[in-house]
JSON list of C-alpha atoms in Angstrom, two decimals:
[
{"chain": "A", "resi": 7, "resn": "MET", "atom": "CA", "xyz": [-21.54, 2.67, -10.84]},
{"chain": "A", "resi": 8, "resn": "SER", "atom": "CA", "xyz": [-23.34, 3.34, -7.44]},
{"chain": "A", "resi": 9, "resn": "TRP", "atom": "CA", "xyz": [-25.79, 5.67, -8.91]},
{"chain": "A", "resi": 10, "resn": "LYS", "atom": "CA", "xyz": [-28.54, 5.35, -11.40]},
{"chain": "A", "resi": 11, "resn": "LEU", "atom": "CA", "xyz": [-29.01, 7.73, -14.34]},
{"chain": "A", "resi": 12, "resn": "LYS", "atom": "CA", "xyz": [-32.09, 9.57, -14.57]},
{"chain": "A", "resi": 13, "resn": "GLN", "atom": "CA", "xyz": [-33.30, 11.49, -17.34]},
{"chain": "A", "resi": 14, "resn": "ILE", "atom": "CA", "xyz": [-34.75, 14.90, -16.62]},
{"chain": "A", "resi": 15, "resn": "PHE", "atom": "CA", "xyz": [-37.21, 17.26, -18.80]},
{"chain": "A", "resi": 16, "resn": "LEU", "atom": "CA", "xyz": [-36.54, 20.75, -18.78]},
{"chain": "A", "resi": 17, "resn": "PRO", "atom": "CA", "xyz": [-39.85, 22.76, -18.82]},
{"chain": "A", "resi": 18, "resn": "ASN", "atom": "CA", "xyz": [-39.23, 26.06, -20.57]},
{"chain": "A", "resi": 19, "resn": "PRO", "atom": "CA", "xyz": [-40.13, 26.28, -24.50]},
{"chain": "A", "resi": 20, "resn": "ASN", "atom": "CA", "xyz": [-37.08, 27.15, -26.46]},
{"chain": "A", "resi": 21, "resn": "LEU", "atom": "CA", "xyz": [-38.95, 29.27, -29.13]},
{"chain": "A", "resi": 22, "resn": "ALA", "atom": "CA", "xyz": [-35.72, 31.63, -29.64]},
{"chain": "A", "resi": 23, "resn": "ASP", "atom": "CA", "xyz": [-33.50, 28.56, -30.27]},
{"chain": "A", "resi": 24, "resn": "GLU", "atom": "CA", "xyz": [-31.44, 29.80, -27.18]},
{"chain": "A", "resi": 25, "resn": "TYR", "atom": "CA", "xyz": [-28.39, 27.86, -25.58]},
{"chain": "A", "resi": 26, "resn": "PRO", "atom": "CA", "xyz": [-30.02, 25.74, -23.13]},
{"chain": "A", "resi": 27, "resn": "ASN", "atom": "CA", "xyz": [-28.69, 25.12, -19.71]},
{"chain": "A", "resi": 28, "resn": "TYR", "atom": "CA", "xyz": [-29.69, 24.08, -16.13]},
{"chain": "A", "resi": 29, "resn": "GLU", "atom": "CA", "xyz": [-30.12, 27.73, -14.83]},
{"chain": "A", "resi": 30, "resn": "ASN", "atom": "CA", "xyz": [-32.47, 28.85, -17.54]},
{"chain": "A", "resi": 31, "resn": "GLN", "atom": "CA", "xyz": [-34.49, 25.52, -18.01]},
{"chain": "A", "resi": 32, "resn": "LEU", "atom": "CA", "xyz": [-34.78, 25.79, -21.72]},
{"chain": "A", "resi": 33, "resn": "GLN", "atom": "CA", "xyz": [-35.81, 22.73, -23.81]},
{"chain": "A", "resi": 34, "resn": "PRO", "atom": "CA", "xyz": [-33.44, 21.25, -26.40]},
{"chain": "A", "resi": 35, "resn": "ARG", "atom": "CA", "xyz": [-32.10, 23.15, -29.33]},
{"chain": "A", "resi": 36, "resn": "MET", "atom": "CA", "xyz": [-33.68, 21.27, -32.35]},
{"chain": "A", "resi": 37, "resn": "ARG", "atom": "CA", "xyz": [-31.60, 21.81, -35.22]},
{"chain": "A", "resi": 38, "resn": "PHE", "atom": "CA", "xyz": [-32.57, 20.16, -38.59]},
{"chain": "A", "resi": 39, "resn": "ALA", "atom": "CA", "xyz": [-31.06, 20.99, -41.97]},
{"chain": "A", "resi": 40, "resn": "ASP", "atom": "CA", "xyz": [-34.68, 20.82, -43.40]},
{"chain": "A", "resi": 41, "resn": "PRO", "atom": "CA", "xyz": [-38.13, 19.53, -42.55]},
{"chain": "A", "resi": 42, "resn": "GLU", "atom": "CA", "xyz": [-37.57, 16.29, -43.96]},
{"chain": "A", "resi": 43, "resn": "LEU", "atom": "CA", "xyz": [-34.72, 15.68, -41.26]},
{"chain": "A", "resi": 44, "resn": "ARG", "atom": "CA", "xyz": [-37.24, 16.81, -38.41]},
{"chain": "A", "resi": 45, "resn": "LEU", "atom": "CA", "xyz": [-39.82, 14.17, -39.79]},
{"chain": "A", "resi": 46, "resn": "LEU", "atom": "CA", "xyz": [-37.17, 11.55, -40.03]},
{"chain": "A", "resi": 47, "resn": "PHE", "atom": "CA", "xyz": [-35.95, 12.36, -36.11]},
{"chain": "A", "resi": 48, "resn": "GLU", "atom": "CA", "xyz": [-39.60, 12.21, -35.07]},
{"chain": "A", "resi": 49, "resn": "GLN", "atom": "CA", "xyz": [-40.13, 8.77, -36.68]},
{"chain": "A", "resi": 50, "resn": "HIS", "atom": "CA", "xyz": [-36.99, 7.23, -35.19]},
{"chain": "A", "resi": 51, "resn": "GLU", "atom": "CA", "xyz": [-36.84, 9.43, -31.94]},
{"chain": "A", "resi": 52, "resn": "ALA", "atom": "CA", "xyz": [-37.39, 6.25, -29.54]},
{"chain": "A", "resi": 53, "resn": "ALA", "atom": "CA", "xyz": [-34.62, 4.35, -31.19]},
{"chain": "A", "resi": 54, "resn": "ILE", "atom": "CA", "xyz": [-32.30, 7.25, -31.28]},
{"chain": "A", "resi": 55, "resn": "MET", "atom": "CA", "xyz": [-32.77, 8.12, -27.66]},
{"chain": "A", "resi": 56, "resn": "GLY", "atom": "CA", "xyz": [-32.29, 4.38, -26.91]},
{"chain": "A", "resi": 57, "resn": "ILE", "atom": "CA", "xyz": [-28.82, 4.48, -28.65]},
{"chain": "A", "resi": 58, "resn": "VAL", "atom": "CA", "xyz": [-28.04, 7.48, -26.46]},
{"chain": "A", "resi": 59, "resn": "VAL", "atom": "CA", "xyz": [-28.96, 6.11, -23.10]},
{"chain": "A", "resi": 60, "resn": "ARG", "atom": "CA", "xyz": [-27.03, 2.77, -24.02]},
{"chain": "A", "resi": 61, "resn": "GLU", "atom": "CA", "xyz": [-23.78, 4.80, -24.90]},
{"chain": "A", "resi": 62, "resn": "ILE", "atom": "CA", "xyz": [-23.86, 7.26, -22.11]},
{"chain": "A", "resi": 63, "resn": "THR", "atom": "CA", "xyz": [-24.51, 4.63, -19.80]},
{"chain": "A", "resi": 64, "resn": "ALA", "atom": "CA", "xyz": [-21.37, 2.57, -21.36]},
{"chain": "A", "resi": 65, "resn": "TYR", "atom": "CA", "xyz": [-19.11, 5.74, -20.94]},
{"chain": "A", "resi": 66, "resn": "LEU", "atom": "CA", "xyz": [-19.89, 6.44, -17.57]},
{"chain": "A", "resi": 67, "resn": "ALA", "atom": "CA", "xyz": [-19.61, 2.78, -16.45]},
{"chain": "A", "resi": 68, "resn": "ASP", "atom": "CA", "xyz": [-15.99, 2.72, -17.73]},
{"chain": "A", "resi": 69, "resn": "GLU", "atom": "CA", "xyz": [-13.54, 3.15, -14.83]},
{"chain": "A", "resi": 70, "resn": "SER", "atom": "CA", "xyz": [-11.01, 4.42, -17.22]},
{"chain": "A", "resi": 71, "resn": "VAL", "atom": "CA", "xyz": [-12.70, 7.65, -18.23]},
{"chain": "A", "resi": 72, "resn": "CYS", "atom": "CA", "xyz": [-14.97, 8.04, -15.17]},
{"chain": "A", "resi": 73, "resn": "ASN", "atom": "CA", "xyz": [-14.40, 7.48, -11.44]},
{"chain": "A", "resi": 74, "resn": "ASP", "atom": "CA", "xyz": [-13.45, 9.20, -8.15]},
{"chain": "A", "resi": 75, "resn": "GLU", "atom": "CA", "xyz": [-9.85, 9.53, -8.35]},
{"chain": "A", "resi": 76, "resn": "GLU", "atom": "CA", "xyz": [-8.71, 13.10, -7.38]},
{"chain": "A", "resi": 77, "resn": "ASP", "atom": "CA", "xyz": [-7.39, 14.35, -10.56]},
{"chain": "A", "resi": 78, "resn": "MET", "atom": "CA", "xyz": [-10.17, 12.70, -12.72]},
{"chain": "A", "resi": 79, "resn": "PHE", "atom": "CA", "xyz": [-13.10, 14.16, -14.78]},
{"chain": "A", "resi": 80, "resn": "PRO", "atom": "CA", "xyz": [-15.69, 13.47, -14.58]},
{"chain": "A", "resi": 81, "resn": "ARG", "atom": "CA", "xyz": [-15.74, 12.27, -11.06]},
{"chain": "A", "resi": 82, "resn": "ARG", "atom": "CA", "xyz": [-18.89, 10.22, -10.11]},
{"chain": "A", "resi": 83, "resn": "SER", "atom": "CA", "xyz": [-18.78, 11.44, -6.54]},
{"chain": "A", "resi": 84, "resn": "GLU", "atom": "CA", "xyz": [-19.48, 15.09, -7.95]},
{"chain": "A", "resi": 85, "resn": "MET", "atom": "CA", "xyz": [-22.20, 13.94, -10.49]},
{"chain": "A", "resi": 86, "resn": "THR", "atom": "CA", "xyz": [-26.31, 13.50, -9.50]},
{"chain": "A", "resi": 87, "resn": "GLY", "atom": "CA", "xyz": [-26.97, 11.39, -12.00]},
{"chain": "A", "resi": 88, "resn": "GLU", "atom": "CA", "xyz": [-29.39, 13.47, -13.45]},
{"chain": "A", "resi": 89, "resn": "TRP", "atom": "CA", "xyz": [-29.10, 14.44, -17.49]},
{"chain": "A", "resi": 90, "resn": "TYR", "atom": "CA", "xyz": [-31.10, 16.10, -20.12]},
{"chain": "A", "resi": 91, "resn": "VAL", "atom": "CA", "xyz": [-30.77, 16.50, -23.54]},
{"chain": "A", "resi": 92, "resn": "GLY", "atom": "CA", "xyz": [-29.33, 20.11, -24.67]},
{"chain": "A", "resi": 93, "resn": "GLU", "atom": "CA", "xyz": [-29.30, 19.73, -28.61]},
{"chain": "A", "resi": 94, "resn": "ILE", "atom": "CA", "xyz": [-30.47, 17.44, -31.12]},
{"chain": "A", "resi": 95, "resn": "GLU", "atom": "CA", "xyz": [-29.19, 18.10, -34.59]},
{"chain": "A", "resi": 96, "resn": "LEU", "atom": "CA", "xyz": [-29.38, 16.10, -38.15]},
{"chain": "A", "resi": 97, "resn": "PHE", "atom": "CA", "xyz": [-27.75, 17.17, -41.29]},
{"chain": "A", "resi": 98, "resn": "LYS", "atom": "CA", "xyz": [-26.48, 15.81, -44.50]},
{"chain": "A", "resi": 99, "resn": "LYS", "atom": "CA", "xyz": [-23.33, 15.49, -45.66]},
{"chain": "A", "resi": 100, "resn": "GLU", "atom": "CA", "xyz": [-21.48, 13.63, -48.63]},
{"chain": "A", "resi": 101, "resn": "GLU", "atom": "CA", "xyz": [-24.87, 12.16, -49.71]},
{"chain": "A", "resi": 102, "resn": "ARG", "atom": "CA", "xyz": [-25.32, 10.40, -45.96]},
{"chain": "A", "resi": 103, "resn": "ILE", "atom": "CA", "xyz": [-27.51, 11.69, -42.94]},
{"chain": "A", "resi": 104, "resn": "TRP", "atom": "CA", "xyz": [-25.49, 12.52, -39.85]},
{"chain": "A", "resi": 105, "resn": "GLY", "atom": "CA", "xyz": [-26.33, 13.81, -36.51]},
{"chain": "A", "resi": 106, "resn": "SER", "atom": "CA", "xyz": [-25.83, 14.23, -32.85]},
{"chain": "A", "resi": 107, "resn": "VAL", "atom": "CA", "xyz": [-27.68, 14.25, -29.49]},
{"chain": "A", "resi": 108, "resn": "PHE", "atom": "CA", "xyz": [-25.72, 16.64, -27.00]},
{"chain": "A", "resi": 109, "resn": "THR", "atom": "CA", "xyz": [-26.78, 15.46, -23.49]},
{"chain": "A", "resi": 110, "resn": "ARG", "atom": "CA", "xyz": [-25.78, 17.27, -20.15]},
{"chain": "A", "resi": 111, "resn": "PHE", "atom": "CA", "xyz": [-25.31, 15.87, -16.75]},
{"chain": "A", "resi": 112, "resn": "LEU", "atom": "CA", "xyz": [-25.78, 17.50, -13.64]},
{"chain": "A", "resi": 113, "resn": "GLY", "atom": "CA", "xyz": [-23.29, 18.03, -10.70]},
{"chain": "A", "resi": 114, "resn": "TYR", "atom": "CA", "xyz": [-22.81, 19.19, -7.08]},
{"chain": "A", "resi": 115, "resn": "TYR", "atom": "CA", "xyz": [-20.97, 22.38, -6.58]},
{"chain": "A", "resi": 116, "resn": "PRO", "atom": "CA", "xyz": [-20.36, 23.11, -2.89]},
{"chain": "A", "resi": 117, "resn": "GLU", "atom": "CA", "xyz": [-20.38, 26.36, -1.21]},
{"chain": "A", "resi": 118, "resn": "PRO", "atom": "CA", "xyz": [-18.66, 29.06, -1.67]},
{"chain": "A", "resi": 119, "resn": "CYS", "atom": "CA", "xyz": [-19.33, 28.94, -5.47]},
{"chain": "A", "resi": 120, "resn": "ALA", "atom": "CA", "xyz": [-20.86, 30.94, -8.07]},
{"chain": "A", "resi": 121, "resn": "ARG", "atom": "CA", "xyz": [-22.81, 28.47, -9.49]},
{"chain": "A", "resi": 122, "resn": "LEU", "atom": "CA", "xyz": [-26.02, 26.90, -8.44]},
{"chain": "A", "resi": 123, "resn": "PRO", "atom": "CA", "xyz": [-25.50, 24.26, -5.96]},
{"chain": "A", "resi": 124, "resn": "VAL", "atom": "CA", "xyz": [-26.72, 21.75, -8.65]},
{"chain": "A", "resi": 125, "resn": "ASP", "atom": "CA", "xyz": [-25.61, 22.57, -12.00]},
{"chain": "A", "resi": 126, "resn": "ASP", "atom": "CA", "xyz": [-24.42, 21.61, -15.37]},
{"chain": "A", "resi": 127, "resn": "TYR", "atom": "CA", "xyz": [-21.29, 19.37, -14.96]},
{"chain": "A", "resi": 128, "resn": "LEU", "atom": "CA", "xyz": [-20.48, 17.36, -17.97]},
{"chain": "A", "resi": 129, "resn": "GLY", "atom": "CA", "xyz": [-21.45, 17.32, -21.67]},
{"chain": "A", "resi": 130, "resn": "LEU", "atom": "CA", "xyz": [-21.69, 14.06, -23.75]},
{"chain": "A", "resi": 131, "resn": "GLU", "atom": "CA", "xyz": [-22.32, 14.36, -27.38]},
{"chain": "A", "resi": 132, "resn": "VAL", "atom": "CA", "xyz": [-23.41, 11.17, -28.89]},
{"chain": "A", "resi": 133, "resn": "TRP", "atom": "CA", "xyz": [-22.86, 10.81, -32.79]},
{"chain": "A", "resi": 134, "resn": "ILE", "atom": "CA", "xyz": [-25.61, 8.86, -35.23]},
{"chain": "A", "resi": 135, "resn": "THR", "atom": "CA", "xyz": [-25.85, 8.09, -38.76]},
{"chain": "A", "resi": 136, "resn": "TYR", "atom": "CA", "xyz": [-28.68, 6.97, -40.77]},
{"chain": "A", "resi": 137, "resn": "ASP", "atom": "CA", "xyz": [-28.38, 3.51, -42.57]},
{"chain": "A", "resi": 138, "resn": "PRO", "atom": "CA", "xyz": [-30.86, 3.66, -45.55]},
{"chain": "A", "resi": 139, "resn": "GLU", "atom": "CA", "xyz": [-30.83, 0.14, -46.09]},
{"chain": "A", "resi": 140, "resn": "GLN", "atom": "CA", "xyz": [-31.71, -0.70, -42.55]},
{"chain": "A", "resi": 141, "resn": "GLN", "atom": "CA", "xyz": [-33.99, 2.34, -42.49]},
{"chain": "A", "resi": 142, "resn": "ALA", "atom": "CA", "xyz": [-32.49, 2.83, -38.88]},
{"chain": "A", "resi": 143, "resn": "PHE", "atom": "CA", "xyz": [-30.03, 5.28, -37.15]},
{"chain": "A", "resi": 144, "resn": "LEU", "atom": "CA", "xyz": [-26.82, 3.66, -35.65]},
{"chain": "A", "resi": 145, "resn": "PHE", "atom": "CA", "xyz": [-24.32, 4.99, -33.27]},
{"chain": "A", "resi": 146, "resn": "ASP", "atom": "CA", "xyz": [-21.17, 6.08, -35.32]},
{"chain": "A", "resi": 147, "resn": "GLY", "atom": "CA", "xyz": [-18.83, 5.26, -32.74]},
{"chain": "A", "resi": 148, "resn": "GLY", "atom": "CA", "xyz": [-18.23, 8.98, -31.71]},
{"chain": "A", "resi": 149, "resn": "LEU", "atom": "CA", "xyz": [-18.74, 10.38, -28.26]},
{"chain": "A", "resi": 150, "resn": "ASP", "atom": "CA", "xyz": [-17.28, 13.65, -27.29]},
{"chain": "A", "resi": 151, "resn": "SER", "atom": "CA", "xyz": [-17.18, 14.74, -23.60]},
{"chain": "A", "resi": 152, "resn": "SER", "atom": "CA", "xyz": [-16.88, 18.41, -22.37]},
{"chain": "A", "resi": 153, "resn": "SER", "atom": "CA", "xyz": [-16.85, 20.14, -19.18]},
{"chain": "A", "resi": 154, "resn": "ILE", "atom": "CA", "xyz": [-19.79, 22.43, -18.81]}
]
């Protein structure tokens, strides 16, 4: 990878729980099924974000899914290397705690284009699960990509 990933933090509070994007500069949507899950996230935020950084870095370093070939998406040459968190969600399903962190990566959009010169380009959603025996969040093996 010829560029370095850099997390940025959008400045505008997201009080109405709206869809955040680079243009509106809203902070992440925080979706927790109950207050206990919010507290659990707050207690493990550093470890969760460590998982996210590790997995998005590995994904973007994989030549088979990200390179500069003409028909490839995503293309490294179109990305700035900057990313931010768009949404965090934790929920309970089948007696387990699951969640995801949806990251968004910025890309260059040359003129003429209706988009900003730098705008949202790629979404990577990293899936996690909570292991009560280890009292830790783990990567569940799921990472979804999308064009945004």
